[in-house]
Amino acid sequence: MRLTSDEESGLRVSGSNRDGRRGGNSAWAGRRQKRATDERPWAAGERRLPLRTVLLVLLLVPSVALVALWGLATYELGNEYRVQAAQHDLKTTVAPRNADLFNALQRERRLTQEALAAPEASRTALTRQRTATDRALRAFEPLASADTSDGQQGLAAAISRTVRVTDRLAQERRAVDAGTADEERAFTYYTEAIGAGTEVFAAISRGANGEVTGLSQVLFDLNGAVDMIHREDAVLARNWPSGRLSDEDHDLITDAVGTHEYLLKSRVAPNLDAEESRLYTAMTRSEEWRTRVELEERLQASGGEGVVLSPARAKEWRTAADASTARLEELIGVHSQVSDAAGAAAVRELKLYLYSVAALGLIAVLLVVLMTWRLTTVLRRRVLAVHDQAQDLEQRLPRVVTRLEQGEDVDVDAEVPELSPASDEFGELSRALNLASRTAVHTAVRQAEQHRGFERLLQRIARRTQLLIGLQLKKLDELERRHEDPQLLEGLFDLDHLTARLRRYEENLVILAGGQPRRRWRKPVPLLDVLRAAQGEVQDYRRVEIDVEGRPWISERAVGPLIHILAELMENATAFSKPPAPVEIKAAPVSRGVAVEIEDRGLGMEAEQYEAVNALMQEPPQMDVMTRADDVRLGLYVVARLSASLGLQVELRPSAFGGTRVIVLVPQDLVAERPRSVPDAAAGPSPDDAPRLPPRRHTGPRPVDGSRRADGLPVRSRGQAMADVTAPVPPPAGPPDPQDGPAPLPRRTRQASLVAELRAPAPQDSPAAPAPSSAPARSGATIGAFQRQSRKNRAAGARPSAPGTDQSEPPTREDRG
């Protein structure tokens, strides 16, 4: 089976009609499709965003921007808090340990200078100081592995340098004890180590908080002043035993005195608070401080020439220097507490500020988001109300059309009442949609009424035509009963065959117009007779070969539609396959009913066409006859409609011969048991048991040789269905005698090819007989059998056959019905 180009176009129309059926009306679906097509150029030029997307953009853009700003501000504040907290922790951890190491190295430097200047003197004080220095160094060394990623800039490098310099401390001590290091070498090393500690103080003073950094800078200057005083002390310590001060040492002392005076007077004193200023004043007015200052002035007044240092001055200097450094360390301790307290307060304030800003910012963000969400929700609700109104129109109209198709009356005012919306822009839009809804429903009502009226008109015309066809068939039946001329009967049978096909076409119109065929049966019918009846309604029925496995029966309510379906499929198979290729019909019971296979040897179809036709069978369209006027494939629509009404499954597949194979699955509920009124096969059917049904025209082929089974049931010969007869025909006892003349012509037995359920009752005016009337059956195949048997009897020297054997010749290709 193969579809032409017109059929392919019809198939495409059927797809759109399926959409129309789901929408309620094919014309309405066509208008929707046209509207969608008209909108495509606009959609191609501009991009239309859904309402939800637009509202989400309006909600998310300001919300996300505000959240981003809040997050950025919170992050910056959090980062600043983290840095200041880390720097404060490092300062409180590193500063005391560095101060202990710093002071310990200062004292060890002085004692080392004294030991090198007077080797014979006791080194007990130096040994104790070295122990204190080692203790301070052990406390400082773990700082090298501390996390200083968020600490002050340069702190890690300063700590590392201090550790590296102090690693040589043991070596320098051994050199001092062995006498291989002189005063200058020892002084240089200790000064380098103390300078590394000073760099740690400098790194600590560089913090992220300005106020704390200012206080730390004062602390750094105080430690610098202490370093200068200790440096003077170390220089003088190596010169006291000799009693004279060299010019180089004099310059070192002069520089140290100038530096610590500058630091104290210019950098420290102006930045002290009240309590610190009081301590500073008390320190500078103390007796020890003034004594140290006088001694420094005397050393500076020597003018660079050799200065004589007496033991008395050495003792006086020792007392004054120790007292001055003690007061400075006291001032450093007080200022360290002030600086630490300021750093802790700054960290607390920053933490509070961070939490406040984060909380207030979060509240502001939530308020903005909630307000934006509320506004967009109100806007969306208004827009969705209009959208729901439009969607209600889209859903209401198909429902209205469906109700109209079911014959219900629809009131436009009840379906779409008039609305009184608000007076804003959305209200105007709602009013316009309401007016459009009323207009659309009113138009749909009018269109459905027109369509329904046209269907009624079409059914009325088709019914009248069917009445005329029925009268024509009745007249043909009378003529066939009245005449026995073979040529005349052949013409009458052909006319009968064409009339049966015309009746089927008229039934197509009724079905497409929404009606149902009027042919009805009151009892089940064998499937073989159903297939033969369908074969009789096909134009090229001689090419149809029927093969039925078993003896299935069809329920009475499915006989007429099934004959119609099979006839349409058979004719489609013969029309799209090249003669004389046969069309094979195979039927057999299956687990879920009865399967009928119709297979041709035509050109077949493409895979897409098979898929489309099978989809058509699954979802038959709501037919609008006016839209199908140019479709030459109306038979497939009829098959789809009838199979859907019965629950049949029709599927098209490619054939192994290159054509098409159609599988019709009759469900089990349409398969009937053999009626008890049908006699057993051995006894043969009795005329008294045959149901008295109205005459049904059966134009299927008869057996070419009258063959039958012994039980009176149909038999198959070379793929063809053979009809049963009502009375057994005994086989000839022997071959005919040629001298007796030609054998008599065969006599036709009326309705011999029909099963008992399909036979019509005998006319009232005909003489009663125990057997059916001998009027001829209306079948082209019967004429063929009649002519062949006539030629055989007239032929001389016919071959005899044994009793009980079939004397008929094998049917030729032209005889296959």
Short mmCIF file of N, CA and C in Angstrom, two decimals, residues 226-338:
data_model
loop_
_atom_site.label_atom_id
_atom_site.label_comp_id
_atom_site.label_asym_id
_atom_site.label_seq_id
_atom_site.Cartn_x
_atom_site.Cartn_y
_atom_site.Cartn_z
N VAL A 226 65.74 53.89 75.60
CA VAL A 226 66.37 52.93 76.52
C VAL A 226 67.58 52.31 75.85
N ASP A 227 67.48 52.00 74.55
CA ASP A 227 68.60 51.40 73.82
C ASP A 227 69.80 52.35 73.80
N MET A 228 69.54 53.63 73.61
CA MET A 228 70.64 54.58 73.58
C MET A 228 71.33 54.69 74.94
N ILE A 229 70.56 54.70 76.02
CA ILE A 229 71.17 54.79 77.36
C ILE A 229 71.99 53.54 77.64
N HIS A 230 71.42 52.37 77.26
CA HIS A 230 72.18 51.12 77.46
C HIS A 230 73.43 51.09 76.57
N ARG A 231 73.36 51.68 75.42
CA ARG A 231 74.55 51.73 74.56
C ARG A 231 75.65 52.58 75.22
N GLU A 232 75.26 53.74 75.79
CA GLU A 232 76.24 54.55 76.53
C GLU A 232 76.86 53.73 77.66
N ASP A 233 75.98 53.02 78.35
CA ASP A 233 76.47 52.24 79.49
C ASP A 233 77.47 51.18 79.04
N ALA A 234 77.21 50.54 77.89
CA ALA A 234 78.11 49.50 77.40
C ALA A 234 79.45 50.10 76.97
N VAL A 235 79.41 51.27 76.33
CA VAL A 235 80.65 51.91 75.90
C VAL A 235 81.48 52.31 77.10
N LEU A 236 80.84 52.88 78.12
CA LEU A 236 81.57 53.31 79.31
C LEU A 236 82.08 52.11 80.09
N ALA A 237 81.31 50.98 80.01
CA ALA A 237 81.71 49.81 80.81
C ALA A 237 83.06 49.26 80.35
N ARG A 238 83.34 49.32 79.05
CA ARG A 238 84.62 48.80 78.60
C ARG A 238 85.77 49.81 78.78
N ASN A 239 85.40 51.05 79.18
CA ASN A 239 86.43 52.07 79.37
C ASN A 239 86.69 52.38 80.85
N TRP A 240 85.86 51.94 81.77
CA TRP A 240 86.10 52.25 83.19
C TRP A 240 87.40 51.62 83.70
N PRO A 241 87.70 50.39 83.34
CA PRO A 241 88.97 49.84 83.90
C PRO A 241 90.20 50.62 83.43
N SER A 242 90.20 51.10 82.22
CA SER A 242 91.39 51.82 81.72
C SER A 242 91.44 53.25 82.24
N GLY A 243 90.31 53.80 82.63
CA GLY A 243 90.26 55.16 83.18
C GLY A 243 90.27 56.22 82.11
N ARG A 244 90.29 55.88 80.84
CA ARG A 244 90.30 56.89 79.78
C ARG A 244 89.28 56.49 78.71
N LEU A 245 88.69 57.50 78.04
CA LEU A 245 87.67 57.32 77.01
C LEU A 245 88.25 57.71 75.67
N SER A 246 88.27 56.79 74.75
CA SER A 246 88.86 57.08 73.44
C SER A 246 87.93 58.00 72.65
N ASP A 247 88.53 58.56 71.60
CA ASP A 247 87.72 59.46 70.77
C ASP A 247 86.56 58.75 70.10
N GLU A 248 86.78 57.50 69.63
CA GLU A 248 85.68 56.78 68.97
C GLU A 248 84.54 56.50 69.96
N ASP A 249 84.90 56.12 71.15
CA ASP A 249 83.87 55.87 72.14
C ASP A 249 83.18 57.17 72.55
N HIS A 250 83.97 58.25 72.58
CA HIS A 250 83.36 59.55 72.89
C HIS A 250 82.31 59.92 71.86
N ASP A 251 82.61 59.67 70.59
CA ASP A 251 81.63 59.97 69.54
C ASP A 251 80.39 59.09 69.68
N LEU A 252 80.58 57.81 70.02
CA LEU A 252 79.43 56.93 70.21
C LEU A 252 78.54 57.43 71.36
N ILE A 253 79.19 57.86 72.44
CA ILE A 253 78.41 58.36 73.58
C ILE A 253 77.68 59.65 73.20
N THR A 254 78.38 60.50 72.49
CA THR A 254 77.74 61.77 72.10
C THR A 254 76.53 61.52 71.22
N ASP A 255 76.67 60.60 70.25
CA ASP A 255 75.52 60.27 69.39
C ASP A 255 74.38 59.67 70.20
N ALA A 256 74.70 58.79 71.13
CA ALA A 256 73.66 58.15 71.92
C ALA A 256 72.94 59.17 72.78
N VAL A 257 73.69 60.09 73.39
CA VAL A 257 73.06 61.11 74.23
C VAL A 257 72.14 62.00 73.40
N GLY A 258 72.60 62.42 72.23
CA GLY A 258 71.76 63.28 71.38
C GLY A 258 70.51 62.55 70.92
N THR A 259 70.67 61.27 70.60
CA THR A 259 69.50 60.51 70.10
C THR A 259 68.45 60.33 71.18
N HIS A 260 68.81 59.91 72.37
CA HIS A 260 67.77 59.65 73.37
C HIS A 260 67.18 60.95 73.87
N GLU A 261 67.95 62.03 73.92
CA GLU A 261 67.34 63.32 74.29
C GLU A 261 66.31 63.77 73.25
N TYR A 262 66.64 63.58 71.97
CA TYR A 262 65.68 63.94 70.91
C TYR A 262 64.42 63.09 71.02
N LEU A 263 64.63 61.80 71.22
CA LEU A 263 63.46 60.92 71.29
C LEU A 263 62.57 61.27 72.47
N LEU A 264 63.16 61.50 73.60
CA LEU A 264 62.35 61.77 74.79
C LEU A 264 61.68 63.14 74.73
N LYS A 265 62.40 64.13 74.33
CA LYS A 265 61.86 65.49 74.36
C LYS A 265 60.94 65.79 73.17
N SER A 266 61.30 65.26 72.00
CA SER A 266 60.54 65.63 70.79
C SER A 266 59.49 64.60 70.38
N ARG A 267 59.70 63.31 70.70
CA ARG A 267 58.80 62.27 70.20
C ARG A 267 57.94 61.65 71.30
N VAL A 268 58.51 61.60 72.51
CA VAL A 268 57.77 60.91 73.57
C VAL A 268 56.94 61.88 74.40
N ALA A 269 57.57 62.90 74.93
CA ALA A 269 56.90 63.81 75.87
C ALA A 269 55.64 64.43 75.29
N PRO A 270 55.61 64.91 74.02
CA PRO A 270 54.38 65.54 73.53
C PRO A 270 53.22 64.56 73.36
N ASN A 271 53.44 63.25 73.33
CA ASN A 271 52.37 62.27 73.05
C ASN A 271 51.96 61.46 74.26
N LEU A 272 52.38 61.90 75.43
CA LEU A 272 52.00 61.18 76.64
C LEU A 272 50.71 61.74 77.19
N ASP A 273 49.94 60.89 77.86
CA ASP A 273 48.71 61.37 78.51
C ASP A 273 49.07 61.95 79.88
N ALA A 274 48.10 62.28 80.65
CA ALA A 274 48.32 62.96 81.93
C ALA A 274 49.11 62.09 82.88
N GLU A 275 48.70 60.82 83.03
CA GLU A 275 49.39 59.95 83.96
C GLU A 275 50.81 59.69 83.50
N GLU A 276 50.99 59.48 82.23
CA GLU A 276 52.32 59.24 81.69
C GLU A 276 53.18 60.50 81.78
N SER A 277 52.57 61.64 81.58
CA SER A 277 53.32 62.91 81.70
C SER A 277 53.79 63.12 83.14
N ARG A 278 52.95 62.73 84.08
CA ARG A 278 53.35 62.85 85.49
C ARG A 278 54.55 61.95 85.77
N LEU A 279 54.50 60.72 85.27
CA LEU A 279 55.63 59.83 85.47
C LEU A 279 56.87 60.35 84.76
N TYR A 280 56.67 60.87 83.57
CA TYR A 280 57.81 61.38 82.80
C TYR A 280 58.45 62.56 83.53
N THR A 281 57.62 63.43 84.09
CA THR A 281 58.15 64.59 84.81
C THR A 281 58.89 64.16 86.07
N ALA A 282 58.28 63.20 86.76
CA ALA A 282 58.95 62.70 87.98
C ALA A 282 60.27 62.02 87.63
N MET A 283 60.32 61.37 86.50
CA MET A 283 61.55 60.70 86.07
C MET A 283 62.64 61.74 85.74
N THR A 284 62.29 62.71 84.99
CA THR A 284 63.29 63.69 84.58
C THR A 284 63.73 64.59 85.74
N ARG A 285 62.95 64.72 86.80
CA ARG A 285 63.31 65.56 87.95
C ARG A 285 63.96 64.74 89.08
N SER A 286 64.07 63.49 88.86
CA SER A 286 64.66 62.67 89.92
C SER A 286 66.16 62.94 90.02
N GLU A 287 66.71 62.61 91.20
CA GLU A 287 68.12 62.85 91.45
C GLU A 287 68.99 62.00 90.55
N GLU A 288 68.62 60.76 90.38
CA GLU A 288 69.42 59.86 89.54
C GLU A 288 69.46 60.34 88.10
N TRP A 289 68.28 60.80 87.61
CA TRP A 289 68.21 61.28 86.21
C TRP A 289 69.11 62.49 86.02
N ARG A 290 69.08 63.43 87.00
CA ARG A 290 69.90 64.62 86.86
C ARG A 290 71.38 64.26 86.97
N THR A 291 71.71 63.31 87.80
CA THR A 291 73.11 62.89 87.93
C THR A 291 73.59 62.31 86.61
N ARG A 292 72.77 61.47 86.00
CA ARG A 292 73.17 60.87 84.71
C ARG A 292 73.33 61.93 83.64
N VAL A 293 72.44 62.90 83.65
CA VAL A 293 72.51 63.98 82.65
C VAL A 293 73.78 64.81 82.86
N GLU A 294 74.14 65.09 84.14
CA GLU A 294 75.34 65.88 84.40
C GLU A 294 76.57 65.12 83.93
N LEU A 295 76.63 63.83 84.20
CA LEU A 295 77.77 63.04 83.76
C LEU A 295 77.89 63.04 82.24
N GLU A 296 76.72 62.95 81.55
CA GLU A 296 76.74 62.97 80.08
C GLU A 296 77.23 64.33 79.58
N GLU A 297 76.81 65.38 80.28
CA GLU A 297 77.25 66.71 79.85
C GLU A 297 78.76 66.86 80.04
N ARG A 298 79.29 66.31 81.11
CA ARG A 298 80.73 66.39 81.34
C ARG A 298 81.49 65.61 80.27
N LEU A 299 80.96 64.45 79.93
CA LEU A 299 81.62 63.67 78.89
C LEU A 299 81.59 64.40 77.55
N GLN A 300 80.45 65.06 77.26
CA GLN A 300 80.35 65.80 76.01
C GLN A 300 81.25 67.05 76.03
N ALA A 301 81.50 67.64 77.26
CA ALA A 301 82.28 68.87 77.36
C ALA A 301 83.77 68.63 77.25
N SER A 302 84.18 67.39 77.24
CA SER A 302 85.61 67.08 77.16
C SER A 302 86.19 67.44 75.81
N GLY A 303 85.36 67.66 74.83
CA GLY A 303 85.84 68.14 73.53
C GLY A 303 86.52 67.09 72.71
N GLY A 304 86.42 65.86 72.97
CA GLY A 304 86.99 64.80 72.14
C GLY A 304 88.37 64.39 72.58
N GLU A 305 89.04 65.15 73.42
CA GLU A 305 90.33 64.75 73.90
C GLU A 305 90.17 63.68 74.96
N GLY A 306 91.17 62.97 75.24
CA GLY A 306 91.09 61.87 76.18
C GLY A 306 90.45 62.30 77.48
N VAL A 307 89.41 61.58 77.87
CA VAL A 307 88.65 61.88 79.08
C VAL A 307 89.08 60.90 80.15
N VAL A 308 89.36 61.42 81.31
CA VAL A 308 89.78 60.58 82.42
C VAL A 308 88.54 60.14 83.17
N LEU A 309 88.41 58.80 83.33
CA LEU A 309 87.28 58.22 84.05
C LEU A 309 87.79 57.64 85.35
N SER A 310 87.25 58.20 86.44
CA SER A 310 87.68 57.76 87.75
C SER A 310 86.73 56.69 88.27
N PRO A 311 87.16 55.88 89.21
CA PRO A 311 86.27 54.87 89.81
C PRO A 311 85.08 55.50 90.51
N ALA A 312 85.27 56.68 91.10
CA ALA A 312 84.14 57.32 91.77
C ALA A 312 83.04 57.65 90.77
N ARG A 313 83.44 58.18 89.61
CA ARG A 313 82.44 58.49 88.59
C ARG A 313 81.78 57.20 88.05
N ALA A 314 82.57 56.15 88.02
CA ALA A 314 81.99 54.89 87.54
C ALA A 314 80.88 54.42 88.47
N LYS A 315 81.11 54.50 89.76
CA LYS A 315 80.07 54.09 90.69
C LYS A 315 78.87 55.01 90.60
N GLU A 316 79.15 56.31 90.51
CA GLU A 316 78.05 57.26 90.39
C GLU A 316 77.23 57.01 89.12
N TRP A 317 77.93 56.74 88.02
CA TRP A 317 77.23 56.45 86.77
C TRP A 317 76.39 55.17 86.86
N ARG A 318 76.95 54.17 87.56
CA ARG A 318 76.22 52.91 87.64
C ARG A 318 74.88 53.10 88.33
N THR A 319 74.93 53.86 89.44
CA THR A 319 73.69 54.09 90.19
C THR A 319 72.70 54.91 89.37
N ALA A 320 73.19 55.97 88.72
CA ALA A 320 72.29 56.85 87.96
C ALA A 320 71.74 56.13 86.74
N ALA A 321 72.57 55.36 86.05
CA ALA A 321 72.11 54.67 84.84
C ALA A 321 71.07 53.62 85.17
N ASP A 322 71.33 52.85 86.24
CA ASP A 322 70.35 51.82 86.60
C ASP A 322 69.01 52.44 87.01
N ALA A 323 69.06 53.52 87.74
CA ALA A 323 67.81 54.18 88.17
C ALA A 323 67.08 54.78 86.98
N SER A 324 67.81 55.37 86.03
CA SER A 324 67.16 55.98 84.87
C SER A 324 66.48 54.94 83.99
N THR A 325 67.20 53.84 83.72
CA THR A 325 66.60 52.78 82.90
C THR A 325 65.41 52.14 83.60
N ALA A 326 65.47 52.04 84.93
CA ALA A 326 64.33 51.48 85.66
C ALA A 326 63.11 52.37 85.51
N ARG A 327 63.32 53.71 85.65
CA ARG A 327 62.18 54.61 85.48
C ARG A 327 61.65 54.58 84.04
N LEU A 328 62.57 54.51 83.08
CA LEU A 328 62.10 54.41 81.69
C LEU A 328 61.30 53.11 81.46
N GLU A 329 61.77 52.02 82.02
CA GLU A 329 61.03 50.76 81.86
C GLU A 329 59.67 50.83 82.55
N GLU A 330 59.61 51.56 83.66
CA GLU A 330 58.31 51.75 84.30
C GLU A 330 57.37 52.54 83.40
N LEU A 331 57.91 53.61 82.81
CA LEU A 331 57.10 54.40 81.89
C LEU A 331 56.68 53.57 80.68
N ILE A 332 57.59 52.72 80.19
CA ILE A 332 57.26 51.85 79.05
C ILE A 332 56.15 50.89 79.43
N GLY A 333 56.20 50.33 80.64
CA GLY A 333 55.15 49.42 81.08
C GLY A 333 53.79 50.09 81.15
N VAL A 334 53.76 51.32 81.71
CA VAL A 334 52.49 52.04 81.79
C VAL A 334 51.95 52.35 80.40
N HIS A 335 52.86 52.81 79.52
CA HIS A 335 52.41 53.15 78.17
C HIS A 335 51.98 51.90 77.40
N SER A 336 52.64 50.77 77.68
CA SER A 336 52.22 49.52 77.01
C SER A 336 50.81 49.14 77.42
N GLN A 337 50.48 49.32 78.70
CA GLN A 337 49.12 49.04 79.13
C GLN A 337 48.11 49.95 78.46
N VAL A 338 48.49 51.25 78.37
CA VAL A 338 47.59 52.19 77.69
C VAL A 338 47.39 51.80 76.22
#
